Short mmCIF file of C-alpha atoms in Angstrom, two decimals:
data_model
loop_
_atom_site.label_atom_id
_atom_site.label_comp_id
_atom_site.label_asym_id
_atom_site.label_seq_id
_atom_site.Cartn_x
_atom_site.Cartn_y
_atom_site.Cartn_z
CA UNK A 1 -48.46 64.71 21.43
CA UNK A 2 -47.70 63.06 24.93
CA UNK A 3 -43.82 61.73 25.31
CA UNK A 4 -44.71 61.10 29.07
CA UNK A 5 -42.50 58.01 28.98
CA UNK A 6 -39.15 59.59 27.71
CA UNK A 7 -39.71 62.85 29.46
CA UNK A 8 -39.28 60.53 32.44
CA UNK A 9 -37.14 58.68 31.82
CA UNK A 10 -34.58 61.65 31.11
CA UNK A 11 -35.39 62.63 34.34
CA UNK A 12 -34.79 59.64 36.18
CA UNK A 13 -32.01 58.92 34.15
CA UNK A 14 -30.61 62.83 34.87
CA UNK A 15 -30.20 61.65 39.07
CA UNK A 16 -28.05 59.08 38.19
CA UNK A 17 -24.36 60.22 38.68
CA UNK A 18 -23.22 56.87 36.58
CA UNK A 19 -25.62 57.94 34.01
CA UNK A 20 -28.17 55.24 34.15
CA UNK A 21 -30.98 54.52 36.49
CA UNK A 22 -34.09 52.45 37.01
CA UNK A 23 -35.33 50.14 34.36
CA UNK A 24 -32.37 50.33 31.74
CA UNK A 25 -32.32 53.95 31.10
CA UNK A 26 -29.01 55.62 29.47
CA UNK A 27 -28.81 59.00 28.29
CA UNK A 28 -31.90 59.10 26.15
CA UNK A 29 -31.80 55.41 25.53
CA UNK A 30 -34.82 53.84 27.56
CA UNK A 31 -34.22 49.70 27.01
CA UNK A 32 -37.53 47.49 27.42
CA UNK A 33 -37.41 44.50 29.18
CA UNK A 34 -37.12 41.41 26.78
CA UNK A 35 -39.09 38.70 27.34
CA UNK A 36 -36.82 36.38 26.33
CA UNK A 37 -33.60 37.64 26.14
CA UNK A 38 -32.69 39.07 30.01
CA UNK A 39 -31.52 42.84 29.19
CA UNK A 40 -28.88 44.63 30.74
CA UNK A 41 -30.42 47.22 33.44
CA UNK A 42 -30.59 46.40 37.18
CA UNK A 43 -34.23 47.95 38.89
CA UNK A 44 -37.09 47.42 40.69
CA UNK A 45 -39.58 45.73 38.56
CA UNK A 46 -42.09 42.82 38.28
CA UNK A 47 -42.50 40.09 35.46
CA UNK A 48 -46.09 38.88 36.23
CA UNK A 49 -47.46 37.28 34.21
CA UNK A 50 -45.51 35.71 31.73
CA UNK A 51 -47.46 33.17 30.06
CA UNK A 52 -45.86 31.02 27.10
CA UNK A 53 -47.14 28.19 24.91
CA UNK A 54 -45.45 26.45 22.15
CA UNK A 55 -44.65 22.44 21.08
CA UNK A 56 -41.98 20.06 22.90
CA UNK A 57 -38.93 18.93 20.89
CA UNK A 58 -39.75 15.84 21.94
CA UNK A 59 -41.06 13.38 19.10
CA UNK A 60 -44.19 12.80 19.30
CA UNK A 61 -43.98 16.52 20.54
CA UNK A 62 -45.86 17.69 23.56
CA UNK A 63 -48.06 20.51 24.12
CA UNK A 64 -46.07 23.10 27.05
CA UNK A 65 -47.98 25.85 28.52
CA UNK A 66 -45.56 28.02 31.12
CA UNK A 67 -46.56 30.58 33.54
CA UNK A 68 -44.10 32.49 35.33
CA UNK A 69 -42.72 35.30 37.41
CA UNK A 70 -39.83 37.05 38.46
CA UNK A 71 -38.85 40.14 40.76
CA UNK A 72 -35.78 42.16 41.04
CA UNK A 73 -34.65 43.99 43.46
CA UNK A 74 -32.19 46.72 43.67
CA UNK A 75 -29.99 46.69 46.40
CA UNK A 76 -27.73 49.50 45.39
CA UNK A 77 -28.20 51.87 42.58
CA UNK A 78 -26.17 49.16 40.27
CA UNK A 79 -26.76 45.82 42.37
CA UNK A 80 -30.11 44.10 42.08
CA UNK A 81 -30.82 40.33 43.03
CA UNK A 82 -33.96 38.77 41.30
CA UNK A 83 -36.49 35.54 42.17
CA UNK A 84 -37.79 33.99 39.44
CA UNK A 85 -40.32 31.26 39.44
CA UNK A 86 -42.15 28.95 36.78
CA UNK A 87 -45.42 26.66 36.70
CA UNK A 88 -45.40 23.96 33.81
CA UNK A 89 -47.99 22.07 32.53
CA UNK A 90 -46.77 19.30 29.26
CA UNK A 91 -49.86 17.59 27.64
CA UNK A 92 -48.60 14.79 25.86
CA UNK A 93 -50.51 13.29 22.16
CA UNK A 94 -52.37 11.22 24.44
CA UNK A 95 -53.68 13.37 26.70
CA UNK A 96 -52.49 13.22 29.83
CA UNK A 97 -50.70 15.58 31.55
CA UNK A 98 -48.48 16.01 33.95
CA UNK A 99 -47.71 20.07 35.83
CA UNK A 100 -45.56 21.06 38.73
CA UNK A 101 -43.10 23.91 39.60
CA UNK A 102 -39.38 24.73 37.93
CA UNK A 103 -36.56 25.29 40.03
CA UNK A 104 -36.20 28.44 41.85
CA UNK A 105 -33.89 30.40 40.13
CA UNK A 106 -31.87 33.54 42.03
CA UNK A 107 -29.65 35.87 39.93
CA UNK A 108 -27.04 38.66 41.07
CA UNK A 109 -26.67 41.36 38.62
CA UNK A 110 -23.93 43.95 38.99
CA UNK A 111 -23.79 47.25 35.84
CA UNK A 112 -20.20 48.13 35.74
CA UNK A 113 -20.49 50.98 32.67
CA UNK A 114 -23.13 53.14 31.52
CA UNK A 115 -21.86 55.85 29.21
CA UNK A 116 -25.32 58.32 28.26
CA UNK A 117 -22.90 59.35 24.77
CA UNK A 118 -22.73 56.14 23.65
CA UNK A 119 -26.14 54.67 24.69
CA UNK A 120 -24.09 51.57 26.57
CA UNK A 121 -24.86 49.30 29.36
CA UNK A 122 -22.35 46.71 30.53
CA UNK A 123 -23.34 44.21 33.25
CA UNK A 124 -22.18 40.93 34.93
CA UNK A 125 -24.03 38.47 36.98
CA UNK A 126 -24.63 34.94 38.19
CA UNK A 127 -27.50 32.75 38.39
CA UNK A 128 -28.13 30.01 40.74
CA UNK A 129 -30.54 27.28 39.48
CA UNK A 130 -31.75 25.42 43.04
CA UNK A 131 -31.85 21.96 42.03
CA UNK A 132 -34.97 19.59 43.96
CA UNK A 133 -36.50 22.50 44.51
CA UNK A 134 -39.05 22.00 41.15
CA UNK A 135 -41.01 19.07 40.20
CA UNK A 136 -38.83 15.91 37.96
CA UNK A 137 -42.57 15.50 35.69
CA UNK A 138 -42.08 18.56 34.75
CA UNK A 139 -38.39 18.19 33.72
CA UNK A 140 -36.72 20.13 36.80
CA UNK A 141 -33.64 18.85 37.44
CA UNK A 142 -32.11 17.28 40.97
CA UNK A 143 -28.88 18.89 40.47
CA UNK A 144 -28.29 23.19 40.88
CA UNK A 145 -26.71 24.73 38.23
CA UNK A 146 -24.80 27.99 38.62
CA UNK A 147 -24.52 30.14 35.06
CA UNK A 148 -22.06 33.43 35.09
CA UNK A 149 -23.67 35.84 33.02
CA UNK A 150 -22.71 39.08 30.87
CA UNK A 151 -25.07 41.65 29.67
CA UNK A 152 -24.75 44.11 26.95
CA UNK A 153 -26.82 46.87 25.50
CA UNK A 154 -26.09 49.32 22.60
CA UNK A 155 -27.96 51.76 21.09
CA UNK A 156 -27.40 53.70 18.14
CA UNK A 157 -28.06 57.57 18.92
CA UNK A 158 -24.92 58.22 18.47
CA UNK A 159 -24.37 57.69 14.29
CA UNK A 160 -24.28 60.27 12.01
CA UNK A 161 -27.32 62.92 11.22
CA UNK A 162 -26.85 61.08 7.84
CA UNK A 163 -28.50 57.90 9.04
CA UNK A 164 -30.74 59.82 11.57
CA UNK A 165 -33.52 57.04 10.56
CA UNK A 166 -31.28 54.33 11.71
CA UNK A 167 -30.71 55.82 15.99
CA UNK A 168 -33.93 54.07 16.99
CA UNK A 169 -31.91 51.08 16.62
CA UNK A 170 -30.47 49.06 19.67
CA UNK A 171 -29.42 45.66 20.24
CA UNK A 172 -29.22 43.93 23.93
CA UNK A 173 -27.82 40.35 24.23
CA UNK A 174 -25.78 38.04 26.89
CA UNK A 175 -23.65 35.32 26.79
CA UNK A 176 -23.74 32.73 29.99
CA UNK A 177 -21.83 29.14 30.80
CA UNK A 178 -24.15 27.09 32.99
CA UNK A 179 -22.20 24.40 35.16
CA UNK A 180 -23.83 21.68 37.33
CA UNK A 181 -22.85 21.45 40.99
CA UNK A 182 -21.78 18.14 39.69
CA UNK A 183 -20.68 15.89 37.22
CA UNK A 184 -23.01 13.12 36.69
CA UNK A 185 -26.64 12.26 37.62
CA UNK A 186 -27.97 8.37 37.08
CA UNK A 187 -24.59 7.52 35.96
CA UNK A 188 -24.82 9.51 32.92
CA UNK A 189 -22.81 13.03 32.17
CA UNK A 190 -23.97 16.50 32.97
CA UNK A 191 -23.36 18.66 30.30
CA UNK A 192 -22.24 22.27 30.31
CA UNK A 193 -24.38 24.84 28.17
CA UNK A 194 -23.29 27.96 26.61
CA UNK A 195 -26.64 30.01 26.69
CA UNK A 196 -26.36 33.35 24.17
CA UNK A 197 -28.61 35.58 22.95
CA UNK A 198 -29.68 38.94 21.18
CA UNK A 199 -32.33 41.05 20.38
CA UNK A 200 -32.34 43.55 17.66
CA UNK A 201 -35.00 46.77 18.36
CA UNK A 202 -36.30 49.74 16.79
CA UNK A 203 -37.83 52.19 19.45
CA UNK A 204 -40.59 54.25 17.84
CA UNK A 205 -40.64 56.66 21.41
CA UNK A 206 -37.26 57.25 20.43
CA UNK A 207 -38.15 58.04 17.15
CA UNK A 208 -40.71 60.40 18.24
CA UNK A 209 -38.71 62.20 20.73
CA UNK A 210 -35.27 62.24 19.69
CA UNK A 211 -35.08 61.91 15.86
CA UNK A 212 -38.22 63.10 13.70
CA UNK A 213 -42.17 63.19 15.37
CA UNK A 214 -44.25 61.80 12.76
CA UNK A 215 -47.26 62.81 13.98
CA UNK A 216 -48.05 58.86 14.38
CA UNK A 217 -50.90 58.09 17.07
CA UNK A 218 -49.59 58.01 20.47
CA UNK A 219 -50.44 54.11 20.97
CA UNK A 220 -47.61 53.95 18.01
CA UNK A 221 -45.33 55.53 19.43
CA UNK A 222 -44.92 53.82 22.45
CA UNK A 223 -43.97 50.60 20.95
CA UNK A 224 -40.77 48.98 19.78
CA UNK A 225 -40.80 46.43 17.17
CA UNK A 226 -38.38 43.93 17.99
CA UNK A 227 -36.46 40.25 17.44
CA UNK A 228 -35.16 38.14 19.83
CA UNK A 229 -33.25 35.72 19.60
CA UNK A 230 -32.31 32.61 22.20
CA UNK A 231 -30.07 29.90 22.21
CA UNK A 232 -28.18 26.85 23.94
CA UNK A 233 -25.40 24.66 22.95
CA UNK A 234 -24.26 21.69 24.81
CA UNK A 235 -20.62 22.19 25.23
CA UNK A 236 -18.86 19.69 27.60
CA UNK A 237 -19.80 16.18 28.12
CA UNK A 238 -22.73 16.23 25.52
CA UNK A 239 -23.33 13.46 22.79
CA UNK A 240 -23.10 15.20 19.41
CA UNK A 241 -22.97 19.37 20.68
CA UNK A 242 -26.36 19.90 19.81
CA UNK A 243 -27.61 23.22 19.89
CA UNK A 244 -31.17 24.29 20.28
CA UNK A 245 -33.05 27.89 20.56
CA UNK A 246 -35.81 30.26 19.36
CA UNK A 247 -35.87 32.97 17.05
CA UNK A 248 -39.17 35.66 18.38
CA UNK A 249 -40.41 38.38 16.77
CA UNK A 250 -43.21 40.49 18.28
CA UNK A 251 -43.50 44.02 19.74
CA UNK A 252 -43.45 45.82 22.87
CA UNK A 253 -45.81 48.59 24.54
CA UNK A 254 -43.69 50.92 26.93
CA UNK A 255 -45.95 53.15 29.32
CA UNK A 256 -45.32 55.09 32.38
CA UNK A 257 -45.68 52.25 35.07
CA UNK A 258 -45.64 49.03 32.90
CA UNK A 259 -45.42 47.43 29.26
CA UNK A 260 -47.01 44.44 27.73
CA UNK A 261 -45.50 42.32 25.10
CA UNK A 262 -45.70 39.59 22.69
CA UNK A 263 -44.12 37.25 20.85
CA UNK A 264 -44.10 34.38 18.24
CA UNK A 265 -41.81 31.45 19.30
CA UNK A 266 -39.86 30.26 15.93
CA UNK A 267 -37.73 27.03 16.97
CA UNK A 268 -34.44 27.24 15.03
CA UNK A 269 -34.61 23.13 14.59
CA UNK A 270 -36.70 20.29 15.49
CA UNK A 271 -34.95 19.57 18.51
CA UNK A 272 -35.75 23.20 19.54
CA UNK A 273 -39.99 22.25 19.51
CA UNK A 274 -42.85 21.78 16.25
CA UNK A 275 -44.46 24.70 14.44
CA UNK A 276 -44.68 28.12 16.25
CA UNK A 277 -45.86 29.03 19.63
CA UNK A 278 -45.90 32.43 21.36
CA UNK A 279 -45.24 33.99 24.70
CA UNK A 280 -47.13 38.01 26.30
CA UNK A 281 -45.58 39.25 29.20
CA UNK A 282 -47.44 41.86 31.68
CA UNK A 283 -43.92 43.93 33.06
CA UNK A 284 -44.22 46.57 35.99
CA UNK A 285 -41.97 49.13 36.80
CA UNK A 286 -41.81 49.13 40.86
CA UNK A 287 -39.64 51.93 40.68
CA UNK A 288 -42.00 54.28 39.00
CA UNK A 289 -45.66 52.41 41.07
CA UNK A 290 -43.81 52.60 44.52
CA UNK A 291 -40.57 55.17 44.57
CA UNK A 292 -40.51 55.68 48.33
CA UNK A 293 -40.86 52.08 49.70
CA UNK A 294 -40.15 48.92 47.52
CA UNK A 295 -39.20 51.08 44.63
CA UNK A 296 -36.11 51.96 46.11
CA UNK A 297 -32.22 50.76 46.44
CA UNK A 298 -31.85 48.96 49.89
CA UNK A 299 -28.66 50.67 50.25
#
C-alpha cells in the first residue's frame, strides 16, 4: 500500500538539523494545515481557494459567502512571512447585497522548538491587520490592528505501546491579543480581543505508517478526521465581554503536493451566526510543487 506522503515527509523532515521542516513536519508527525485554526509550521505553501459560507450574527441574520487566500513564505528555514487576502459578499433578508475586499492582513511567524521525540512545535508571531485597506460594506475596519500570536502543536507518538491506538492523536492551537493602533473610532471604544483556538486530530497516515496498517483503502488513509475549534472574547473596553466563535468538524485529505478540506461551521451562540454553515479549502505545498525556486528559504 502507497505511504508516499509520510515516506516524504521523513525525508524532508530528516534535512532539518532543528528537526522540523517544510509544512509542519516533526519527527514522524506530519501536521495539516487547519482551515480555521492557523497551525504551528512555517513553509512555503498556498491557501487558494478557501471558500466559506455560513449565517451573520446579526438579527435578522445575513447570508456571508467568503473567498480567500493566503501565501507564506519562508524566509529562513524557521522564519516565514504570509499575505492573506479575503473577498466578502453579505446578502441581507431583503436581498440586496453589498461585497468588497477585507483588510490585507501580513503575519511574521518565527518556530523556536521542534523536538522529533516529543512530536512538538512551538512558534511565535505577529499579525498586522492594514486598516482602510478593505471595503467598510463589508465590515473592514478603518483602524490596523496588530495581534501577537503563539502557536503550539503536540502530537501523541510518544505514549505508551499500551495506548498504541491513541498516537494518531495531535492537537494544534494558538492564543493571540489583537490591539487597535488606537483607542477609539466615531467616538466610541475599540476593544481588545483575545482570539484562541484548538483543534483536536486523528491522523489515519499516521496510523497506517507508524502504529498498525489496516489494510484500509489508500484514499482512507490519507485523511485526518478532525475538530476545530475558534474563538474571540472582547476583553478591554467592550460592553458586556462577549465572546463569540465556531466549533468545525470535518476532515482533511493530505497528498504529496496538496490537501483539500472541509468543514461544518457550528456557531457556539447566536451572536456567533444562525444554523450551520461550512467552509473547503484547496492547500498547496510550494515546497514540494517548486523546491528549487519559490519553494525555497530566501536565506
Amino acid at each position: 500500500m502507497r505511504k508516499s506522503l509520510f515516506m516524504a515527509a521523513c525525508a524532508v523532515a530528516a534535512l532539518g538539523a532543528h528537526g522540523a521542516s517544510a509544512h509542519a513536519i516533526v519527527g514522524n508527525r506530519f501536521f495539516p494545515a487547519t482551515l480555521t485554526v492557523d497551525d504551528p509550521g512555517v513553509a512555503d505553501e498556498l491557501s487558494l481557494p478557501t471558500l466559506s459560507s455560513f449565517k451573520t450574527g446579526d438579527d435578522p441574520a445575513a447570508r456571508e459567502l467568503d473567498v480567500s487566500g493566503e501565501w507564506s513564505k519562508r524566509l529562513t528555514d524557521r522564519l516565514a512571512i504570509s499575505f492573506g487576502e479575503t473577498w466578502t459578499r453579505v446578502k441581507a433578508p431583503d436581498a440586496t447585497a453589498a461585497h468588497g475586499f477585507q483588510n490585507l492582513e501580513t503575519t511574521l511567524k518565527y518556530e523556536f522548538l521542534a523536538s522529533a521525540e516529543h512530536e512538538t512545535i512551538l512558534a511565535a508571531g505577529v499579525s498586522y491587520d492594514w486598516g482602510g485597506t478593505g471595503a467598510g460594506q463589508v465590515g473592514a475596519e478603518r483602524h490596523s490592528t496588530v495581534t501577537p500570536t503563539v502557536y503550539f502543536g503536540k502530537g501523541a507518538g510518544d505514549l505508551p505501546d499500551a495506548l498504541a491506538w491513541a498516537r494518531p492523536f495531535a492537537i494544534t492551537g494558538l492564543v493571540g491579543y489583537a490591539v487597535p493602533t488606537r483607542d477609539t473610532a466615531d467616538g466610541d471604544r475599540i476593544p481588545r480581543v483575545l482570539k484562541y483556538g484548538l483543534a483536536v486530530e486523528y491522523s489515519l497516515p499516521y496510523l497506517a505508517a507508524h502504529v498498525e496498517d489496516l489494510g484500509l483503502p489508500d484514499v482512507i488513509n490519507h485523511l485526518t478526521p478532525l475538530v476545530e475549534a475558534s474563538f474571540e472574547s472582547q476583553v478591554r473596553f467592550a460592553q458586556g465581554r462577549r465572546t463569540t466563535g465556531t466549533v468545525n468538524p470535518g476532515v482533511i485529505w493530505s497528498g504529496r503536493h496538496m490537501q483539500l478540506g472541509a468543514e461544518a461551521i457550528v456557531p457556539i451562540n447566536r451572536d456567533s451566526g444562525h444554523g450551520v454553515g461550512f467552509v473547503v479549502q484547496a492547500h498547496w505545498f510550494i515546497d514540494d510543487l517548486m523546491p528549487r525556486s519559490l519553494g525555497r528559504p530566501v536565506w
